[in-house]
N, C-alpha and C. Protein backbone atom coordinates (compact mmCIF):
# COMPACT_ATOMS: atom_id res chain seq x y z
N MET A 1 0.89 -1.06 -0.05
CA MET A 1 0.11 -0.01 0.13
C MET A 1 0.85 1.19 -0.04
N SER A 2 0.59 2.24 -1.03
CA SER A 2 1.35 3.39 -1.04
C SER A 2 1.11 4.35 0.28
N GLU A 3 1.98 5.16 0.49
CA GLU A 3 1.83 5.99 1.57
C GLU A 3 0.64 6.94 1.40
N THR A 4 0.40 7.46 0.15
CA THR A 4 -0.81 8.34 -0.35
C THR A 4 -1.97 7.34 0.18
N GLN A 5 -2.11 6.18 -0.31
CA GLN A 5 -3.32 5.41 -0.24
C GLN A 5 -3.51 5.28 1.52
N SER A 6 -2.34 4.97 2.13
CA SER A 6 -2.73 4.98 3.60
C SER A 6 -3.19 6.08 4.20
N ASP A 7 -2.80 7.45 3.74
CA ASP A 7 -3.37 8.51 4.05
C ASP A 7 -4.64 8.68 3.98
N ILE A 8 -5.18 8.29 2.57
CA ILE A 8 -6.51 8.34 2.04
C ILE A 8 -7.30 7.52 3.07
N ASP A 9 -6.97 6.36 3.30
CA ASP A 9 -7.67 5.33 4.16
C ASP A 9 -7.86 5.83 5.54
N LYS A 10 -6.81 6.64 6.20
CA LYS A 10 -7.05 7.07 7.36
C LYS A 10 -7.88 8.37 7.40
N LEU A 11 -7.96 9.07 6.51
CA LEU A 11 -9.09 10.25 6.49
C LEU A 11 -10.28 9.44 6.38
N LEU A 12 -10.53 8.36 5.49
CA LEU A 12 -11.86 7.80 5.23
C LEU A 12 -12.29 7.25 6.54
N ALA A 13 -11.44 6.79 7.36
CA ALA A 13 -11.88 5.95 8.48
C ALA A 13 -12.25 6.91 9.54
N GLN A 14 -11.93 8.20 9.56
CA GLN A 14 -12.15 9.00 10.64
C GLN A 14 -13.88 9.08 10.81
N GLU A 15 -14.12 9.30 11.96
CA GLU A 15 -15.81 8.88 12.37
C GLU A 15 -16.53 10.31 11.99
N GLN A 16 -16.09 11.30 12.12
CA GLN A 16 -16.70 12.61 11.90
C GLN A 16 -17.27 12.74 10.45
N TRP A 17 -18.37 12.93 9.98
CA TRP A 17 -18.53 13.02 8.36
C TRP A 17 -18.30 11.96 7.63
N ASN A 18 -18.36 10.68 8.43
CA ASN A 18 -17.62 9.60 7.48
C ASN A 18 -18.48 9.22 6.45
N ALA A 19 -19.67 8.95 6.39
CA ALA A 19 -20.47 8.63 5.23
C ALA A 19 -20.47 9.70 4.23
N GLU A 20 -20.68 10.99 4.74
CA GLU A 20 -20.73 12.01 3.84
C GLU A 20 -19.29 12.20 2.94
N ARG A 21 -18.25 12.16 3.82
CA ARG A 21 -17.00 12.26 3.08
C ARG A 21 -16.76 11.24 1.97
N LYS A 22 -17.33 9.89 2.24
CA LYS A 22 -17.01 8.94 1.41
C LYS A 22 -17.85 9.18 0.01
N LEU A 23 -19.15 9.61 0.18
CA LEU A 23 -20.02 9.93 -0.80
C LEU A 23 -19.33 11.14 -1.74
N LEU A 24 -18.88 12.23 -0.97
CA LEU A 24 -18.17 13.34 -1.74
C LEU A 24 -17.08 12.78 -2.59
N ARG A 25 -16.42 11.93 -1.94
CA ARG A 25 -15.17 11.50 -2.62
C ARG A 25 -15.57 10.74 -3.85
N GLU A 26 -16.57 9.81 -3.56
CA GLU A 26 -17.12 9.07 -4.90
C GLU A 26 -17.60 9.89 -5.78
N ILE A 27 -18.18 10.96 -5.62
CA ILE A 27 -18.78 11.74 -6.67
C ILE A 27 -17.59 12.65 -7.40
N LEU A 28 -16.55 13.17 -6.58
CA LEU A 28 -15.32 13.82 -7.21
C LEU A 28 -14.78 12.66 -8.01
N LEU A 29 -14.38 11.77 -7.49
CA LEU A 29 -13.70 10.67 -8.51
C LEU A 29 -14.37 10.20 -9.59
N ASP A 30 -15.76 10.32 -9.70
CA ASP A 30 -16.55 9.86 -10.97
C ASP A 30 -16.36 10.94 -11.98
N CYS A 31 -15.94 12.11 -11.36
CA CYS A 31 -15.77 13.49 -12.42
C CYS A 31 -14.40 13.51 -12.85
N GLY A 32 -13.79 12.41 -12.59
CA GLY A 32 -12.32 12.06 -13.53
C GLY A 32 -11.18 12.89 -12.62
N LEU A 33 -11.40 13.09 -11.43
CA LEU A 33 -10.33 14.08 -10.85
C LEU A 33 -9.36 13.08 -10.05
N GLU A 34 -8.01 13.66 -10.12
CA GLU A 34 -6.97 12.79 -9.30
C GLU A 34 -7.02 12.85 -7.86
N GLU A 35 -6.91 11.83 -6.98
CA GLU A 35 -6.95 12.06 -5.73
C GLU A 35 -5.60 12.19 -4.87
N ASN A 36 -5.57 13.15 -4.01
CA ASN A 36 -4.33 13.03 -3.21
C ASN A 36 -4.57 13.59 -1.76
N VAL A 37 -3.72 13.51 -0.82
CA VAL A 37 -3.84 14.02 0.65
C VAL A 37 -2.97 15.29 0.55
N LYS A 38 -3.63 16.46 0.77
CA LYS A 38 -2.86 17.82 1.05
C LYS A 38 -3.48 18.53 1.91
N TRP A 39 -2.45 19.10 2.95
CA TRP A 39 -2.85 19.94 4.04
C TRP A 39 -3.86 19.01 4.95
N GLY A 40 -3.65 17.75 5.04
CA GLY A 40 -4.32 16.85 5.96
C GLY A 40 -5.84 16.62 5.39
N LYS A 41 -5.99 16.91 4.12
CA LYS A 41 -7.44 16.65 3.62
C LYS A 41 -7.23 16.10 2.38
N LEU A 42 -8.62 15.42 2.04
CA LEU A 42 -8.64 14.78 0.52
C LEU A 42 -8.78 15.89 -0.33
N CYS A 43 -7.69 15.99 -1.45
CA CYS A 43 -7.62 16.96 -2.43
C CYS A 43 -7.72 16.46 -3.95
N TYR A 44 -8.31 17.15 -4.58
CA TYR A 44 -8.72 16.62 -6.10
C TYR A 44 -8.17 17.49 -7.09
N ALA A 45 -7.55 16.93 -8.04
CA ALA A 45 -6.83 17.75 -9.04
C ALA A 45 -7.29 17.29 -10.39
N PHE A 46 -7.19 18.33 -11.27
CA PHE A 46 -7.16 18.01 -12.81
C PHE A 46 -5.98 18.30 -13.55
N ASP A 47 -5.52 17.29 -14.10
CA ASP A 47 -4.26 17.61 -15.01
C ASP A 47 -3.08 18.33 -14.09
N GLY A 48 -2.77 17.91 -12.81
CA GLY A 48 -1.90 18.43 -11.95
C GLY A 48 -2.37 19.79 -11.30
N GLY A 49 -3.57 20.37 -11.55
CA GLY A 49 -4.01 21.50 -10.89
C GLY A 49 -5.05 21.48 -9.97
N ASN A 50 -4.84 21.81 -8.65
CA ASN A 50 -5.87 21.61 -7.54
C ASN A 50 -7.35 22.25 -7.99
N VAL A 51 -8.13 21.48 -7.81
CA VAL A 51 -9.55 21.86 -8.10
C VAL A 51 -10.39 21.95 -6.85
N ALA A 52 -10.37 20.86 -5.99
CA ALA A 52 -11.28 20.78 -4.84
C ALA A 52 -10.61 19.91 -3.70
N ILE A 53 -11.36 20.17 -2.60
CA ILE A 53 -10.73 19.59 -1.42
C ILE A 53 -12.20 19.46 -0.57
N ILE A 54 -11.96 18.27 0.16
CA ILE A 54 -13.08 18.02 1.09
C ILE A 54 -12.81 18.59 2.60
N PHE A 55 -13.73 19.28 3.12
CA PHE A 55 -13.57 19.63 4.48
C PHE A 55 -14.53 19.12 5.35
N ALA A 56 -13.97 18.76 6.54
CA ALA A 56 -15.01 17.92 7.50
C ALA A 56 -14.94 19.01 8.67
N LEU A 57 -15.74 19.64 9.00
CA LEU A 57 -15.70 20.76 10.09
C LEU A 57 -16.73 20.25 11.18
N LYS A 58 -16.71 21.07 12.15
CA LYS A 58 -17.82 20.71 13.28
C LYS A 58 -19.30 20.73 12.76
N ASP A 59 -19.92 21.73 12.32
CA ASP A 59 -21.03 21.87 11.94
C ASP A 59 -21.61 21.51 10.54
N TYR A 60 -20.52 21.16 9.59
CA TYR A 60 -20.86 21.11 8.38
C TYR A 60 -19.56 20.27 7.52
N CYS A 61 -19.69 19.63 6.49
CA CYS A 61 -18.80 19.00 5.72
C CYS A 61 -18.89 19.96 4.26
N ALA A 62 -17.79 19.89 3.78
CA ALA A 62 -17.86 20.82 2.29
C ALA A 62 -16.77 20.37 1.21
N VAL A 63 -17.22 20.61 -0.03
CA VAL A 63 -16.45 20.57 -1.11
C VAL A 63 -16.02 22.04 -1.24
N GLY A 64 -14.75 22.14 -1.05
CA GLY A 64 -14.00 23.69 -1.50
C GLY A 64 -13.52 23.59 -2.70
N PHE A 65 -13.67 24.64 -3.50
CA PHE A 65 -13.15 24.91 -4.82
C PHE A 65 -12.15 26.00 -4.86
N PHE A 66 -10.84 25.48 -5.03
CA PHE A 66 -9.65 26.32 -5.03
C PHE A 66 -9.79 27.68 -5.68
N LYS A 67 -10.49 27.50 -6.79
CA LYS A 67 -10.83 28.99 -7.72
C LYS A 67 -12.22 29.17 -7.84
N GLY A 68 -12.95 29.00 -6.69
CA GLY A 68 -14.53 29.01 -6.58
C GLY A 68 -14.97 30.27 -7.01
N SER A 69 -14.18 31.54 -6.78
CA SER A 69 -14.49 32.87 -7.05
C SER A 69 -14.45 33.02 -8.67
N LEU A 70 -14.15 32.12 -9.20
CA LEU A 70 -14.12 32.04 -10.86
C LEU A 70 -15.21 31.27 -11.33
N ILE A 71 -15.98 30.56 -10.59
CA ILE A 71 -16.92 29.63 -11.02
C ILE A 71 -18.18 30.34 -11.06
N GLU A 72 -18.86 30.22 -12.35
CA GLU A 72 -20.42 30.86 -12.33
C GLU A 72 -21.05 30.11 -11.34
N ASP A 73 -21.78 30.94 -10.52
CA ASP A 73 -22.65 30.64 -9.52
C ASP A 73 -24.07 31.22 -9.72
N ASP A 74 -24.79 30.52 -10.64
CA ASP A 74 -25.92 31.09 -11.09
C ASP A 74 -27.02 30.56 -10.23
N GLU A 75 -26.69 29.73 -9.25
CA GLU A 75 -27.73 29.38 -8.15
C GLU A 75 -27.54 30.08 -6.87
N ASN A 76 -26.31 30.73 -6.77
CA ASN A 76 -25.85 31.57 -5.42
C ASN A 76 -25.92 30.56 -4.42
N VAL A 77 -25.22 29.57 -4.46
CA VAL A 77 -24.84 28.44 -3.41
C VAL A 77 -23.53 28.37 -2.97
N LEU A 78 -22.72 29.08 -3.57
CA LEU A 78 -21.33 28.92 -3.18
C LEU A 78 -20.98 29.80 -1.85
N VAL A 79 -20.30 29.46 -0.98
CA VAL A 79 -20.10 29.99 0.32
C VAL A 79 -18.73 30.44 0.21
N ASN A 80 -18.44 31.82 0.63
CA ASN A 80 -17.13 32.33 0.88
C ASN A 80 -16.66 31.72 2.34
N PRO A 81 -15.66 31.08 2.63
CA PRO A 81 -15.37 30.58 3.92
C PRO A 81 -14.82 31.26 4.97
N GLY A 82 -14.51 32.57 4.51
CA GLY A 82 -13.99 33.48 5.35
C GLY A 82 -13.74 34.81 5.08
N GLU A 83 -13.62 35.94 5.74
CA GLU A 83 -13.67 37.48 5.32
C GLU A 83 -12.40 37.39 4.50
N HIS A 84 -11.35 36.63 4.70
CA HIS A 84 -10.13 36.96 4.11
C HIS A 84 -9.89 36.05 2.90
N SER A 85 -10.77 35.25 2.51
CA SER A 85 -10.76 34.37 1.34
C SER A 85 -11.21 35.01 0.14
N GLN A 86 -10.20 34.91 -0.90
CA GLN A 86 -10.38 35.75 -2.19
C GLN A 86 -10.69 34.73 -3.14
N ALA A 87 -10.26 33.24 -3.16
CA ALA A 87 -10.37 32.44 -4.08
C ALA A 87 -11.31 31.40 -3.65
N MET A 88 -11.08 30.81 -2.75
CA MET A 88 -11.90 29.52 -2.32
C MET A 88 -13.24 29.85 -2.04
N ARG A 89 -14.12 29.00 -2.76
CA ARG A 89 -15.65 28.86 -2.22
C ARG A 89 -15.89 27.56 -1.93
N GLN A 90 -17.24 27.15 -1.39
CA GLN A 90 -17.56 26.05 -0.87
C GLN A 90 -19.03 25.68 -1.04
N LEU A 91 -19.17 24.46 -1.38
CA LEU A 91 -20.64 23.98 -1.25
C LEU A 91 -20.47 23.20 0.02
N ARG A 92 -21.46 23.54 0.92
CA ARG A 92 -21.62 23.03 2.31
C ARG A 92 -22.85 22.05 2.48
N PHE A 93 -22.50 21.05 3.34
CA PHE A 93 -23.64 19.89 3.50
C PHE A 93 -23.74 19.61 4.94
N THR A 94 -25.06 19.20 5.40
CA THR A 94 -24.96 18.91 6.79
C THR A 94 -25.49 17.49 6.95
N ALA A 95 -25.94 16.73 5.90
CA ALA A 95 -26.23 15.52 5.99
C ALA A 95 -25.98 14.58 4.65
N GLU A 96 -25.89 13.39 4.91
CA GLU A 96 -25.58 12.53 3.51
C GLU A 96 -26.77 12.68 2.56
N ASN A 97 -27.96 12.53 3.07
CA ASN A 97 -28.97 12.66 2.20
C ASN A 97 -29.08 14.28 1.41
N GLU A 98 -28.46 15.13 1.93
CA GLU A 98 -28.46 16.53 1.32
C GLU A 98 -27.54 16.40 0.13
N ILE A 99 -26.36 15.34 0.50
CA ILE A 99 -25.47 15.28 -0.64
C ILE A 99 -26.09 14.64 -1.70
N ALA A 100 -26.79 13.65 -1.50
CA ALA A 100 -27.22 12.43 -2.44
C ALA A 100 -28.33 13.16 -3.14
N ASP A 101 -29.14 14.01 -2.56
CA ASP A 101 -30.15 14.84 -3.08
C ASP A 101 -29.61 15.84 -4.13
N GLY A 102 -28.59 16.58 -3.75
CA GLY A 102 -27.80 17.59 -4.43
C GLY A 102 -26.62 17.19 -5.39
N LYS A 103 -26.70 15.81 -5.70
CA LYS A 103 -25.49 15.45 -6.62
C LYS A 103 -25.48 16.02 -7.76
N GLY A 104 -26.68 16.19 -8.39
CA GLY A 104 -26.59 16.92 -9.72
C GLY A 104 -26.02 18.31 -9.79
N ARG A 105 -26.54 19.02 -8.68
CA ARG A 105 -25.81 20.40 -8.51
C ARG A 105 -24.16 20.36 -8.47
N LEU A 106 -23.94 19.31 -7.38
CA LEU A 106 -22.58 19.35 -7.15
C LEU A 106 -21.90 18.80 -8.27
N VAL A 107 -22.08 18.03 -9.00
CA VAL A 107 -21.45 17.56 -10.40
C VAL A 107 -21.31 18.75 -11.29
N LYS A 108 -22.31 19.52 -11.45
CA LYS A 108 -22.49 20.73 -12.21
C LYS A 108 -21.24 21.66 -11.84
N TYR A 109 -21.08 21.93 -10.51
CA TYR A 109 -20.17 22.78 -9.90
C TYR A 109 -18.80 22.28 -10.18
N ILE A 110 -18.53 20.89 -9.78
CA ILE A 110 -17.32 20.25 -10.17
C ILE A 110 -16.90 20.49 -11.51
N ARG A 111 -17.67 20.35 -12.52
CA ARG A 111 -17.55 20.37 -13.99
C ARG A 111 -17.04 21.80 -14.20
N ARG A 112 -17.75 22.71 -13.61
CA ARG A 112 -17.55 24.15 -13.76
C ARG A 112 -15.97 24.60 -13.43
N ALA A 113 -15.62 24.03 -12.14
CA ALA A 113 -14.37 24.12 -11.48
C ALA A 113 -13.34 23.47 -12.39
N ILE A 114 -13.53 22.38 -13.05
CA ILE A 114 -12.57 21.66 -13.95
C ILE A 114 -12.35 22.62 -15.05
N ASP A 115 -13.64 23.15 -15.81
CA ASP A 115 -13.31 24.02 -16.89
C ASP A 115 -12.43 25.27 -16.59
N VAL A 116 -12.48 25.72 -15.50
CA VAL A 116 -11.81 26.77 -14.90
C VAL A 116 -10.25 26.42 -15.04
N GLU A 117 -9.99 25.45 -14.45
CA GLU A 117 -8.73 24.88 -14.38
C GLU A 117 -8.16 24.49 -15.77
N ARG A 118 -8.91 23.77 -16.51
CA ARG A 118 -8.68 23.54 -18.01
C ARG A 118 -8.42 24.68 -18.96
N GLN A 119 -9.09 25.81 -18.51
CA GLN A 119 -8.94 27.04 -19.32
C GLN A 119 -7.65 27.89 -18.75
N GLY A 120 -6.99 27.38 -17.80
CA GLY A 120 -6.06 28.03 -17.22
C GLY A 120 -6.27 29.17 -16.53
N LEU A 121 -7.36 29.51 -16.05
CA LEU A 121 -7.65 30.75 -15.52
C LEU A 121 -7.06 30.90 -13.88
N LYS A 122 -6.86 32.28 -13.87
CA LYS A 122 -5.94 32.64 -12.43
C LYS A 122 -6.91 33.61 -11.79
N VAL A 123 -6.66 33.44 -10.30
CA VAL A 123 -7.61 34.48 -9.57
C VAL A 123 -6.60 35.44 -9.26
N GLU A 124 -7.22 36.75 -9.34
CA GLU A 124 -6.12 37.88 -9.31
C GLU A 124 -6.38 38.16 -7.56
N PHE A 125 -5.31 38.10 -7.09
CA PHE A 125 -5.28 38.29 -5.53
C PHE A 125 -5.02 39.56 -5.17
N SER A 126 -5.87 40.48 -5.38
CA SER A 126 -5.63 41.90 -5.31
C SER A 126 -5.44 42.31 -3.89
N GLU A 127 -5.79 41.70 -2.76
CA GLU A 127 -5.18 42.20 -1.49
C GLU A 127 -3.78 41.75 -0.99
N LYS A 128 -3.04 41.01 -1.86
CA LYS A 128 -1.75 40.52 -1.57
C LYS A 128 -0.84 41.69 -1.80
N ASP A 129 -0.94 42.68 -2.59
CA ASP A 129 0.01 43.63 -2.85
C ASP A 129 -0.41 44.86 -2.03
N GLN A 130 -1.60 44.86 -1.31
CA GLN A 130 -1.99 45.93 -0.43
C GLN A 130 -1.76 45.61 1.10
N LEU A 131 -0.54 45.16 1.33
CA LEU A 131 -0.26 44.82 2.73
C LEU A 131 0.05 46.18 3.42
N GLU A 132 -0.46 46.50 4.48
CA GLU A 132 -0.27 47.69 5.42
C GLU A 132 0.32 47.00 6.66
N LEU A 133 1.50 47.21 6.82
CA LEU A 133 2.41 46.59 7.82
C LEU A 133 2.14 47.54 9.19
N PRO A 134 1.71 46.45 10.31
CA PRO A 134 1.49 47.35 11.58
C PRO A 134 2.78 47.97 11.78
N ASP A 135 2.55 49.25 12.86
CA ASP A 135 3.92 49.92 13.06
C ASP A 135 5.05 49.03 13.79
N GLU A 136 4.27 48.11 14.83
CA GLU A 136 5.29 47.31 15.52
C GLU A 136 6.01 46.43 14.67
N LEU A 137 5.50 45.87 13.57
CA LEU A 137 6.27 45.03 12.53
C LEU A 137 7.37 45.76 11.78
N THR A 138 6.99 46.91 11.32
CA THR A 138 7.91 47.91 10.80
C THR A 138 8.95 48.24 11.55
N GLU A 139 8.61 48.58 12.82
CA GLU A 139 9.80 48.88 13.80
C GLU A 139 10.81 47.45 13.88
N ILE A 140 10.48 46.41 14.09
CA ILE A 140 10.95 45.43 14.21
C ILE A 140 11.88 45.02 13.19
N LEU A 141 11.26 45.17 11.88
CA LEU A 141 12.02 44.72 10.77
C LEU A 141 13.09 45.64 10.29
N ASN A 142 13.02 47.16 11.03
CA ASN A 142 14.00 48.15 10.73
C ASN A 142 15.23 47.91 11.64
N GLU A 143 14.83 47.25 12.85
CA GLU A 143 15.91 46.77 13.83
C GLU A 143 16.79 45.51 13.61
N ASP A 144 16.20 44.84 12.54
CA ASP A 144 16.69 43.35 12.57
C ASP A 144 16.61 43.07 11.02
N PRO A 145 17.76 43.42 10.10
CA PRO A 145 17.93 43.11 8.84
C PRO A 145 17.77 41.64 8.58
N GLU A 146 18.22 40.68 9.20
CA GLU A 146 18.15 39.25 8.91
C GLU A 146 16.58 38.89 8.77
N PHE A 147 15.92 39.52 9.92
CA PHE A 147 14.40 39.21 9.89
C PHE A 147 13.73 39.78 8.55
N ALA A 148 14.05 41.01 8.24
CA ALA A 148 13.34 41.70 7.33
C ALA A 148 13.65 41.05 6.13
N ARG A 149 14.92 40.43 5.74
CA ARG A 149 15.15 39.82 4.42
C ARG A 149 14.18 38.67 4.48
N ALA A 150 14.11 37.87 5.43
CA ALA A 150 13.28 36.67 5.63
C ALA A 150 11.99 37.02 5.20
N PHE A 151 11.52 38.15 5.88
CA PHE A 151 10.13 38.42 5.73
C PHE A 151 9.78 38.70 4.35
N ASP A 152 10.75 39.69 3.81
CA ASP A 152 10.43 39.94 2.34
C ASP A 152 10.80 38.77 1.39
N ALA A 153 11.25 37.61 1.70
CA ALA A 153 11.30 36.41 0.87
C ALA A 153 10.15 35.68 0.92
N LEU A 154 9.49 35.90 1.98
CA LEU A 154 8.19 35.10 2.00
C LEU A 154 7.31 35.43 0.67
N THR A 155 6.57 34.13 0.35
CA THR A 155 5.68 34.24 -0.72
C THR A 155 4.48 35.46 -0.32
N PRO A 156 3.89 36.13 -1.25
CA PRO A 156 2.86 37.05 -1.02
C PRO A 156 1.97 36.58 -0.08
N GLY A 157 1.49 35.37 -0.17
CA GLY A 157 0.34 34.81 0.57
C GLY A 157 0.79 34.54 1.80
N ARG A 158 2.15 34.05 2.03
CA ARG A 158 2.55 33.85 3.29
C ARG A 158 2.62 35.36 4.29
N ARG A 159 3.05 36.10 3.64
CA ARG A 159 3.06 37.59 4.17
C ARG A 159 1.79 37.95 4.39
N ARG A 160 0.90 37.77 3.59
CA ARG A 160 -0.55 38.05 4.00
C ARG A 160 -1.02 37.54 5.08
N GLY A 161 -0.89 36.04 5.27
CA GLY A 161 -1.13 35.46 6.39
C GLY A 161 -0.67 35.79 7.66
N TYR A 162 0.78 36.13 7.56
CA TYR A 162 1.22 36.99 8.90
C TYR A 162 0.51 38.25 9.04
N MET A 163 0.26 39.06 7.99
CA MET A 163 -0.45 40.32 8.38
C MET A 163 -1.77 40.12 9.22
N ILE A 164 -2.51 39.04 8.51
CA ILE A 164 -3.81 38.71 9.15
C ILE A 164 -3.66 38.32 10.44
N HIS A 165 -2.67 37.35 10.78
CA HIS A 165 -2.44 37.00 12.32
C HIS A 165 -1.86 38.09 12.93
N PHE A 166 -1.17 38.90 12.80
CA PHE A 166 -0.47 40.19 13.36
C PHE A 166 -1.64 41.27 13.81
N THR A 167 -2.28 41.51 12.65
CA THR A 167 -3.17 42.55 12.84
C THR A 167 -4.41 42.29 13.66
N GLY A 168 -4.59 40.83 13.75
CA GLY A 168 -5.80 40.40 14.26
C GLY A 168 -5.77 40.83 16.08
N ALA A 169 -4.76 41.09 16.36
CA ALA A 169 -4.36 41.45 17.79
C ALA A 169 -4.86 42.86 18.04
N LYS A 170 -5.53 43.14 19.13
CA LYS A 170 -5.90 44.57 19.28
C LYS A 170 -4.90 45.46 20.10
N GLN A 171 -4.24 44.66 21.00
CA GLN A 171 -3.34 45.56 21.74
C GLN A 171 -1.86 45.35 21.02
N SER A 172 -1.12 46.45 21.27
CA SER A 172 0.10 46.67 20.69
C SER A 172 1.10 45.55 21.19
N GLN A 173 1.12 45.25 22.47
CA GLN A 173 1.85 44.31 22.94
C GLN A 173 1.76 42.84 22.69
N THR A 174 0.32 42.64 22.19
CA THR A 174 0.08 41.26 21.70
C THR A 174 0.44 41.14 20.36
N ARG A 175 0.59 42.15 19.52
CA ARG A 175 1.00 42.11 18.17
C ARG A 175 2.63 42.05 18.34
N VAL A 176 3.42 42.69 19.28
CA VAL A 176 4.78 42.61 19.18
C VAL A 176 4.90 41.13 19.67
N ALA A 177 4.09 40.29 20.74
CA ALA A 177 4.42 38.84 20.98
C ALA A 177 4.18 38.06 19.97
N ARG A 178 3.08 38.27 19.06
CA ARG A 178 3.05 37.55 17.95
C ARG A 178 4.05 37.59 16.83
N ILE A 179 4.67 38.86 16.69
CA ILE A 179 5.73 38.97 15.94
C ILE A 179 6.79 38.29 16.32
N HIS A 180 7.29 38.36 17.48
CA HIS A 180 8.27 37.59 18.03
C HIS A 180 8.29 36.24 18.03
N LYS A 181 7.18 35.52 18.38
CA LYS A 181 6.74 34.07 18.40
C LYS A 181 6.78 33.67 16.92
N SER A 182 6.62 34.49 15.89
CA SER A 182 6.62 34.04 14.50
C SER A 182 8.14 34.04 13.94
N ARG A 183 9.15 34.65 14.61
CA ARG A 183 10.27 34.98 13.83
C ARG A 183 11.00 33.69 13.39
N ALA A 184 11.04 32.46 14.31
CA ALA A 184 11.74 31.43 13.73
C ALA A 184 11.00 30.70 12.57
N LYS A 185 9.80 30.82 12.45
CA LYS A 185 9.08 30.26 11.15
C LYS A 185 9.20 31.19 9.97
N ILE A 186 9.15 32.48 10.16
CA ILE A 186 9.70 33.35 9.22
C ILE A 186 11.09 33.03 8.72
N LEU A 187 11.94 32.97 9.51
CA LEU A 187 13.15 32.81 8.94
C LEU A 187 13.50 31.48 8.36
N ALA A 188 12.69 30.60 8.60
CA ALA A 188 12.47 29.15 8.11
C ALA A 188 11.76 29.19 6.62
N GLY A 189 11.17 30.34 6.35
CA GLY A 189 10.33 30.54 5.08
C GLY A 189 9.12 29.96 5.19
N LYS A 190 8.30 29.55 6.48
CA LYS A 190 7.35 29.11 6.66
C LYS A 190 5.97 30.06 6.93
N GLY A 191 4.78 29.62 6.55
CA GLY A 191 3.57 30.55 6.86
C GLY A 191 3.35 30.44 8.06
N ALA A 192 2.29 31.34 8.57
CA ALA A 192 1.80 31.28 9.85
C ALA A 192 1.10 30.04 10.33
N THR A 193 0.75 29.35 9.41
CA THR A 193 -0.15 28.05 9.77
C THR A 193 0.51 26.89 9.56
N GLU A 194 1.79 26.94 8.92
CA GLU A 194 2.58 25.94 8.77
C GLU A 194 3.50 25.28 9.92
N ARG A 195 3.44 24.16 10.01
CA ARG A 195 4.25 23.53 11.08
C ARG A 195 5.61 23.40 10.79
């Protein structure tokens, strides 16, 4: 058994949203997508490009579309998973029968996501270039050239992730503590949520 298959089997064995996860997987595979495990989740690709991912959260399970903001949503059913999400959109489900009853809709949206990937469309991440550094970070970067070089070398998405993390703190001392705590990860080139 390959390592990937072992990871897939572990995810499919999880108790939470077990039947729903298996049904979503079956539908995604029937659409001709390649299966893998990324970020600890079942991930589906077309011709090497990520198309969809299965989320199993507390209140719902979902199929997330990596370029969901580019998918035609004539039924207005795609959900933006968070205030900072620019590309990802989700179709959410709360029961197995909801997935079975909505299979036609789900397949339609999967096919649209595949078409977006097939056409090579790219999401314009407008916010990635509009980073406003908090004063605390600017001060620390000015005092520590090694840290400044490492921060500048991060991908735009990783820098943005840190900005969201740092500016989420209301108090200056908390922002400073978060910056210092993140230093080692930034020097290692890792994002705020990476291990």
